[in-house]
Amino acid sequence: MDKTQIAKDIRGAIKSGKLDAVRDLLVKEPEMLTWMTPFGTWLHTAAAYGHLEIIEYLFNAGIDTNAQGGTFSTNALERAAIKGHLDSVEYLINQNVEIDTSEPDRNPLFAAIYGGHFEIVKLLVENKIDISIKYSGDNMKDMDAYAFAIERGQTEIAEYLKQRMDVKE
Protein backbone atom coordinates (compact mmCIF):
# COMPACT_ATOMS: atom_id res chain seq x y z
CA MET A 1 0.00 0.00 0.00
CA ASP A 2 1.35 3.44 -0.86
CA LYS A 3 2.16 6.00 1.84
CA THR A 4 -0.54 8.44 0.75
CA GLN A 5 -3.23 5.80 1.21
CA ILE A 6 -1.81 4.78 4.58
CA ALA A 7 -1.81 8.45 5.62
CA LYS A 8 -5.47 8.76 4.58
CA ASP A 9 -6.29 5.63 6.57
CA ILE A 10 -4.49 6.92 9.67
CA ARG A 11 -6.21 10.31 9.41
CA GLY A 12 -9.60 8.64 8.99
CA ALA A 13 -8.99 6.42 12.01
CA ILE A 14 -7.92 9.41 14.12
CA LYS A 15 -10.92 11.50 13.04
CA SER A 16 -13.23 8.59 13.94
CA GLY A 17 -11.51 8.04 17.29
CA LYS A 18 -10.48 4.48 16.43
CA LEU A 19 -7.40 3.98 18.59
CA ASP A 20 -7.00 0.30 17.68
CA ALA A 21 -6.92 1.13 13.97
CA VAL A 22 -4.41 3.95 14.52
CA ARG A 23 -2.21 1.63 16.57
CA ASP A 24 -2.40 -1.18 14.00
CA LEU A 25 -1.52 1.13 11.12
CA LEU A 26 1.43 2.68 12.96
CA VAL A 27 2.73 -0.71 14.12
CA LYS A 28 2.71 -1.92 10.50
CA GLU A 29 4.24 1.33 9.19
CA PRO A 30 6.21 2.90 12.09
CA GLU A 31 7.84 5.52 9.86
CA MET A 32 4.37 7.02 9.35
CA LEU A 33 4.51 8.36 12.93
CA THR A 34 6.56 11.31 11.63
CA TRP A 35 4.37 11.96 8.57
CA MET A 36 3.44 15.61 8.09
CA THR A 37 0.04 16.27 6.54
CA PRO A 38 -1.25 19.64 5.29
CA PHE A 39 -3.03 19.81 8.68
CA GLY A 40 0.10 19.06 10.73
CA THR A 41 1.18 15.88 12.48
CA TRP A 42 -1.09 13.09 13.69
CA LEU A 43 -0.96 14.81 17.07
CA HIS A 44 -2.45 17.95 15.51
CA THR A 45 -5.25 15.84 14.05
CA ALA A 46 -5.97 14.00 17.31
CA ALA A 47 -5.93 17.30 19.23
CA ALA A 48 -8.29 18.96 16.73
CA TYR A 49 -10.77 16.11 17.11
CA GLY A 50 -10.34 15.85 20.88
CA HIS A 51 -9.42 12.18 21.01
CA LEU A 52 -7.45 12.11 24.25
CA GLU A 53 -6.74 8.37 24.15
CA ILE A 54 -5.14 8.77 20.72
CA ILE A 55 -3.16 11.80 21.92
CA GLU A 56 -1.85 9.71 24.82
CA TYR A 57 -0.95 6.85 22.48
CA LEU A 58 0.93 9.19 20.13
CA PHE A 59 2.88 10.65 23.07
CA ASN A 60 3.85 7.16 24.21
CA ALA A 61 4.79 6.21 20.63
CA GLY A 62 7.32 9.06 20.60
CA ILE A 63 5.73 11.63 18.29
CA ASP A 64 7.34 15.09 18.24
CA THR A 65 5.11 16.83 20.76
CA ASN A 66 6.10 20.37 19.82
CA ALA A 67 6.08 19.93 16.04
CA GLN A 68 4.66 22.87 14.12
CA GLY A 69 2.36 22.20 11.21
CA GLY A 70 -0.80 23.11 9.40
CA THR A 71 -1.76 26.37 7.76
CA PHE A 72 -0.33 28.64 10.47
CA SER A 73 2.52 26.37 11.64
CA THR A 74 0.89 25.89 15.02
CA ASN A 75 1.34 23.08 17.51
CA ALA A 76 -1.20 20.60 18.83
CA LEU A 77 -2.03 22.75 21.88
CA GLU A 78 -3.35 25.53 19.65
CA ARG A 79 -5.43 23.01 17.69
CA ALA A 80 -7.04 21.60 20.85
CA ALA A 81 -7.64 25.11 22.23
CA ILE A 82 -9.38 26.47 19.14
CA LYS A 83 -11.61 23.40 18.90
CA GLY A 84 -12.59 23.56 22.58
CA HIS A 85 -11.21 20.23 23.80
CA LEU A 86 -10.56 21.05 27.47
CA ASP A 87 -9.32 17.58 28.47
CA SER A 88 -6.88 17.53 25.55
CA VAL A 89 -5.59 21.03 26.37
CA GLU A 90 -5.12 20.03 30.01
CA TYR A 91 -3.24 16.86 29.03
CA LEU A 92 -0.98 18.73 26.59
CA ILE A 93 -0.16 21.39 29.20
CA ASN A 94 0.58 18.68 31.78
CA GLN A 95 2.92 17.06 29.26
CA ASN A 96 4.81 20.36 28.94
CA VAL A 97 3.89 21.02 25.32
CA GLU A 98 5.20 24.45 24.41
CA ILE A 99 2.78 27.33 24.96
CA ASP A 100 3.74 29.20 21.79
CA THR A 101 2.94 32.91 21.91
CA SER A 102 5.34 33.95 19.14
CA GLU A 103 2.47 34.88 16.79
CA PRO A 104 -1.25 35.49 17.41
CA ASP A 105 -2.14 32.57 15.11
CA ARG A 106 -0.01 30.25 17.25
CA ASN A 107 -1.17 31.55 20.63
CA PRO A 108 -3.51 29.00 22.28
CA LEU A 109 -5.09 31.78 24.38
CA PHE A 110 -6.10 33.69 21.26
CA ALA A 111 -7.35 30.40 19.79
CA ALA A 112 -9.50 29.73 22.86
CA ILE A 113 -10.85 33.30 22.78
CA TYR A 114 -11.61 32.98 19.06
CA GLY A 115 -13.56 29.79 19.74
CA GLY A 116 -15.31 31.22 22.81
CA HIS A 117 -13.90 28.52 25.10
CA PHE A 118 -13.92 30.20 28.51
CA GLU A 119 -12.79 27.14 30.51
CA ILE A 120 -9.74 26.76 28.27
CA VAL A 121 -8.95 30.46 28.67
CA LYS A 122 -9.03 30.01 32.46
CA LEU A 123 -6.85 26.89 32.27
CA LEU A 124 -4.24 28.67 30.14
CA VAL A 125 -4.21 31.71 32.43
CA GLU A 126 -3.87 29.45 35.49
CA ASN A 127 -0.88 27.88 33.75
CA LYS A 128 0.82 31.27 33.44
CA ILE A 129 0.29 32.11 29.78
CA ASP A 130 1.29 35.71 29.14
CA ILE A 131 -1.98 37.64 28.85
CA SER A 132 -0.25 40.99 28.36
CA ILE A 133 1.60 40.16 25.13
CA LYS A 134 0.49 42.47 22.31
CA TYR A 135 0.50 41.77 18.60
CA SER A 136 0.52 44.08 15.60
CA GLY A 137 0.03 43.03 12.02
CA ASP A 138 -2.34 43.23 9.08
CA ASN A 139 -5.43 42.68 11.22
CA MET A 140 -4.44 44.01 14.64
CA LYS A 141 -2.49 46.83 16.24
CA ASP A 142 -1.09 46.51 19.76
CA MET A 143 -3.77 43.93 20.55
CA ASP A 144 -3.58 41.90 23.74
CA ALA A 145 -5.86 39.05 24.80
CA TYR A 146 -8.33 41.41 26.50
CA ALA A 147 -8.68 43.59 23.38
CA PHE A 148 -9.00 40.48 21.22
CA ALA A 149 -11.80 39.14 23.44
CA ILE A 150 -13.63 42.49 23.17
CA GLU A 151 -13.22 42.47 19.38
CA ARG A 152 -14.56 38.90 19.18
CA GLY A 153 -17.59 39.78 21.34
CA GLN A 154 -16.46 37.44 24.12
CA THR A 155 -17.51 39.71 27.00
CA GLU A 156 -17.34 37.07 29.76
CA ILE A 157 -13.80 36.14 28.72
CA ALA A 158 -12.85 39.84 28.42
CA GLU A 159 -14.12 40.56 31.94
CA TYR A 160 -12.15 37.61 33.31
CA LEU A 161 -8.96 38.72 31.53
CA LYS A 162 -9.44 42.31 32.75
CA GLN A 163 -9.71 41.04 36.34
CA ARG A 164 -6.56 38.97 35.89
CA MET A 165 -4.70 41.94 34.40
CA ASP A 166 -5.76 44.12 37.35
CA VAL A 167 -4.45 41.48 39.79
CA LYS A 168 -1.05 41.46 38.06
CA GLU A 169 -0.63 45.24 38.30
PDB file of C-alpha atoms in Angstrom, residues 29-166:
ATOM      1  CA  GLU A  29       4.237   1.328   9.192  1.00  0.00           C
ATOM      2  CA  PRO A  30       6.210   2.899  12.088  1.00  0.00           C
ATOM      3  CA  GLU A  31       7.843   5.519   9.855  1.00  0.00           C
ATOM      4  CA  MET A  32       4.370   7.015   9.355  1.00  0.00           C
ATOM      5  CA  LEU A  33       4.509   8.359  12.926  1.00  0.00           C
ATOM      6  CA  THR A  34       6.557  11.307  11.629  1.00  0.00           C
ATOM      7  CA  TRP A  35       4.365  11.955   8.571  1.00  0.00           C
ATOM      8  CA  MET A  36       3.441  15.613   8.093  1.00  0.00           C
ATOM      9  CA  THR A  37       0.043  16.272   6.542  1.00  0.00           C
ATOM     10  CA  PRO A  38      -1.246  19.640   5.290  1.00  0.00           C
ATOM     11  CA  PHE A  39      -3.027  19.809   8.677  1.00  0.00           C
ATOM     12  CA  GLY A  40       0.101  19.059  10.734  1.00  0.00           C
ATOM     13  CA  THR A  41       1.179  15.875  12.482  1.00  0.00           C
ATOM     14  CA  TRP A  42      -1.089  13.087  13.691  1.00  0.00           C
ATOM     15  CA  LEU A  43      -0.960  14.811  17.074  1.00  0.00           C
ATOM     16  CA  HIS A  44      -2.450  17.954  15.505  1.00  0.00           C
ATOM     17  CA  THR A  45      -5.254  15.840  14.053  1.00  0.00           C
ATOM     18  CA  ALA A  46      -5.969  14.000  17.308  1.00  0.00           C
ATOM     19  CA  ALA A  47      -5.928  17.303  19.228  1.00  0.00           C
ATOM     20  CA  ALA A  48      -8.285  18.958  16.732  1.00  0.00           C
ATOM     21  CA  TYR A  49     -10.772  16.112  17.112  1.00  0.00           C
ATOM     22  CA  GLY A  50     -10.336  15.854  20.883  1.00  0.00           C
ATOM     23  CA  HIS A  51      -9.419  12.178  21.008  1.00  0.00           C
ATOM     24  CA  LEU A  52      -7.446  12.107  24.248  1.00  0.00           C
ATOM     25  CA  GLU A  53      -6.739   8.371  24.154  1.00  0.00           C
ATOM     26  CA  ILE A  54      -5.138   8.769  20.720  1.00  0.00           C
ATOM     27  CA  ILE A  55      -3.160  11.799  21.920  1.00  0.00           C
ATOM     28  CA  GLU A  56      -1.846   9.709  24.824  1.00  0.00           C
ATOM     29  CA  TYR A  57      -0.948   6.848  22.476  1.00  0.00           C
ATOM     30  CA  LEU A  58       0.932   9.193  20.131  1.00  0.00           C
ATOM     31  CA  PHE A  59       2.878  10.649  23.071  1.00  0.00           C
ATOM     32  CA  ASN A  60       3.851   7.160  24.213  1.00  0.00           C
ATOM     33  CA  ALA A  61       4.789   6.214  20.632  1.00  0.00           C
ATOM     34  CA  GLY A  62       7.319   9.061  20.596  1.00  0.00           C
ATOM     35  CA  ILE A  63       5.732  11.627  18.286  1.00  0.00           C
ATOM     36  CA  ASP A  64       7.344  15.086  18.237  1.00  0.00           C
ATOM     37  CA  THR A  65       5.108  16.826  20.759  1.00  0.00           C
ATOM     38  CA  ASN A  66       6.098  20.373  19.818  1.00  0.00           C
ATOM     39  CA  ALA A  67       6.075  19.931  16.042  1.00  0.00           C
ATOM     40  CA  GLN A  68       4.663  22.874  14.119  1.00  0.00           C
ATOM     41  CA  GLY A  69       2.363  22.203  11.213  1.00  0.00           C
ATOM     42  CA  GLY A  70      -0.802  23.112   9.400  1.00  0.00           C
ATOM     43  CA  THR A  71      -1.762  26.371   7.760  1.00  0.00           C
ATOM     44  CA  PHE A  72      -0.327  28.644  10.466  1.00  0.00           C
ATOM     45  CA  SER A  73       2.520  26.374  11.635  1.00  0.00           C
ATOM     46  CA  THR A  74       0.892  25.890  15.021  1.00  0.00           C
ATOM     47  CA  ASN A  75       1.342  23.084  17.513  1.00  0.00           C
ATOM     48  CA  ALA A  76      -1.197  20.597  18.833  1.00  0.00           C
ATOM     49  CA  LEU A  77      -2.032  22.745  21.875  1.00  0.00           C
ATOM     50  CA  GLU A  78      -3.346  25.533  19.649  1.00  0.00           C
ATOM     51  CA  ARG A  79      -5.434  23.008  17.691  1.00  0.00           C
ATOM     52  CA  ALA A  80      -7.038  21.601  20.846  1.00  0.00           C
ATOM     53  CA  ALA A  81      -7.645  25.108  22.230  1.00  0.00           C
ATOM     54  CA  ILE A  82      -9.382  26.474  19.136  1.00  0.00           C
ATOM     55  CA  LYS A  83     -11.613  23.397  18.895  1.00  0.00           C
ATOM     56  CA  GLY A  84     -12.589  23.562  22.579  1.00  0.00           C
ATOM     57  CA  HIS A  85     -11.215  20.234  23.804  1.00  0.00           C
ATOM     58  CA  LEU A  86     -10.557  21.048  27.466  1.00  0.00           C
ATOM     59  CA  ASP A  87      -9.317  17.578  28.470  1.00  0.00           C
ATOM     60  CA  SER A  88      -6.877  17.532  25.551  1.00  0.00           C
ATOM     61  CA  VAL A  89      -5.592  21.032  26.375  1.00  0.00           C
ATOM     62  CA  GLU A  90      -5.122  20.030  30.008  1.00  0.00           C
ATOM     63  CA  TYR A  91      -3.238  16.865  29.033  1.00  0.00           C
ATOM     64  CA  LEU A  92      -0.979  18.729  26.591  1.00  0.00           C
ATOM     65  CA  ILE A  93      -0.156  21.386  29.200  1.00  0.00           C
ATOM     66  CA  ASN A  94       0.581  18.682  31.781  1.00  0.00           C
ATOM     67  CA  GLN A  95       2.924  17.056  29.265  1.00  0.00           C
ATOM     68  CA  ASN A  96       4.806  20.360  28.942  1.00  0.00           C
ATOM     69  CA  VAL A  97       3.891  21.016  25.325  1.00  0.00           C
ATOM     70  CA  GLU A  98       5.197  24.451  24.406  1.00  0.00           C
ATOM     71  CA  ILE A  99       2.784  27.330  24.961  1.00  0.00           C
ATOM     72  CA  ASP A 100       3.739  29.202  21.787  1.00  0.00           C
ATOM     73  CA  THR A 101       2.943  32.912  21.913  1.00  0.00           C
ATOM     74  CA  SER A 102       5.338  33.946  19.140  1.00  0.00           C
ATOM     75  CA  GLU A 103       2.469  34.884  16.793  1.00  0.00           C
ATOM     76  CA  PRO A 104      -1.253  35.489  17.408  1.00  0.00           C
ATOM     77  CA  ASP A 105      -2.135  32.573  15.105  1.00  0.00           C
ATOM     78  CA  ARG A 106      -0.009  30.251  17.252  1.00  0.00           C
ATOM     79  CA  ASN A 107      -1.173  31.548  20.627  1.00  0.00           C
ATOM     80  CA  PRO A 108      -3.508  29.005  22.277  1.00  0.00           C
ATOM     81  CA  LEU A 109      -5.089  31.775  24.379  1.00  0.00           C
ATOM     82  CA  PHE A 110      -6.101  33.692  21.257  1.00  0.00           C
ATOM     83  CA  ALA A 111      -7.350  30.399  19.791  1.00  0.00           C
ATOM     84  CA  ALA A 112      -9.505  29.733  22.858  1.00  0.00           C
ATOM     85  CA  ILE A 113     -10.851  33.301  22.778  1.00  0.00           C
ATOM     86  CA  TYR A 114     -11.612  32.978  19.064  1.00  0.00           C
ATOM     87  CA  GLY A 115     -13.557  29.790  19.735  1.00  0.00           C
ATOM     88  CA  GLY A 116     -15.310  31.218  22.809  1.00  0.00           C
ATOM     89  CA  HIS A 117     -13.899  28.516  25.097  1.00  0.00           C
ATOM     90  CA  PHE A 118     -13.917  30.196  28.511  1.00  0.00           C
ATOM     91  CA  GLU A 119     -12.792  27.139  30.508  1.00  0.00           C
ATOM     92  CA  ILE A 120      -9.742  26.760  28.274  1.00  0.00           C
ATOM     93  CA  VAL A 121      -8.950  30.465  28.671  1.00  0.00           C
ATOM     94  CA  LYS A 122      -9.030  30.011  32.457  1.00  0.00           C
ATOM     95  CA  LEU A 123      -6.845  26.890  32.269  1.00  0.00           C
ATOM     96  CA  LEU A 124      -4.240  28.669  30.143  1.00  0.00           C
ATOM     97  CA  VAL A 125      -4.207  31.712  32.432  1.00  0.00           C
ATOM     98  CA  GLU A 126      -3.872  29.453  35.491  1.00  0.00           C
ATOM     99  CA  ASN A 127      -0.876  27.884  33.751  1.00  0.00           C
ATOM    100  CA  LYS A 128       0.819  31.267  33.438  1.00  0.00           C
ATOM    101  CA  ILE A 129       0.287  32.106  29.778  1.00  0.00           C
ATOM    102  CA  ASP A 130       1.292  35.715  29.141  1.00  0.00           C
ATOM    103  CA  ILE A 131      -1.982  37.636  28.849  1.00  0.00           C
ATOM    104  CA  SER A 132      -0.248  40.988  28.363  1.00  0.00           C
ATOM    105  CA  ILE A 133       1.599  40.160  25.133  1.00  0.00           C
ATOM    106  CA  LYS A 134       0.494  42.470  22.309  1.00  0.00           C
ATOM    107  CA  TYR A 135       0.502  41.771  18.595  1.00  0.00           C
ATOM    108  CA  SER A 136       0.521  44.075  15.603  1.00  0.00           C
ATOM    109  CA  GLY A 137       0.025  43.027  12.018  1.00  0.00           C
ATOM    110  CA  ASP A 138      -2.339  43.229   9.077  1.00  0.00           C
ATOM    111  CA  ASN A 139      -5.433  42.682  11.224  1.00  0.00           C
ATOM    112  CA  MET A 140      -4.442  44.013  14.636  1.00  0.00           C
ATOM    113  CA  LYS A 141      -2.489  46.831  16.237  1.00  0.00           C
ATOM    114  CA  ASP A 142      -1.088  46.507  19.763  1.00  0.00           C
ATOM    115  CA  MET A 143      -3.771  43.932  20.548  1.00  0.00           C
ATOM    116  CA  ASP A 144      -3.576  41.896  23.737  1.00  0.00           C
ATOM    117  CA  ALA A 145      -5.864  39.051  24.796  1.00  0.00           C
ATOM    118  CA  TYR A 146      -8.334  41.410  26.496  1.00  0.00           C
ATOM    119  CA  ALA A 147      -8.684  43.591  23.383  1.00  0.00           C
ATOM    120  CA  PHE A 148      -8.999  40.482  21.220  1.00  0.00           C
ATOM    121  CA  ALA A 149     -11.800  39.139  23.439  1.00  0.00           C
ATOM    122  CA  ILE A 150     -13.626  42.487  23.170  1.00  0.00           C
ATOM    123  CA  GLU A 151     -13.223  42.471  19.382  1.00  0.00           C
ATOM    124  CA  ARG A 152     -14.563  38.903  19.180  1.00  0.00           C
ATOM    125  CA  GLY A 153     -17.590  39.779  21.344  1.00  0.00           C
ATOM    126  CA  GLN A 154     -16.457  37.444  24.124  1.00  0.00           C
ATOM    127  CA  THR A 155     -17.506  39.708  27.000  1.00  0.00           C
ATOM    128  CA  GLU A 156     -17.343  37.073  29.757  1.00  0.00           C
ATOM    129  CA  ILE A 157     -13.800  36.145  28.716  1.00  0.00           C
ATOM    130  CA  ALA A 158     -12.852  39.835  28.417  1.00  0.00           C
ATOM    131  CA  GLU A 159     -14.121  40.563  31.936  1.00  0.00           C
ATOM    132  CA  TYR A 160     -12.150  37.609  33.310  1.00  0.00           C
ATOM    133  CA  LEU A 161      -8.963  38.723  31.528  1.00  0.00           C
ATOM    134  CA  LYS A 162      -9.438  42.306  32.749  1.00  0.00           C
ATOM    135  CA  GLN A 163      -9.713  41.040  36.338  1.00  0.00           C
ATOM    136  CA  ARG A 164      -6.561  38.968  35.892  1.00  0.00           C
ATOM    137  CA  MET A 165      -4.702  41.942  34.400  1.00  0.00           C
ATOM    138  CA  ASP A 166      -5.760  44.117  37.350  1.00  0.00           C
TER     139      ASP A 166
END
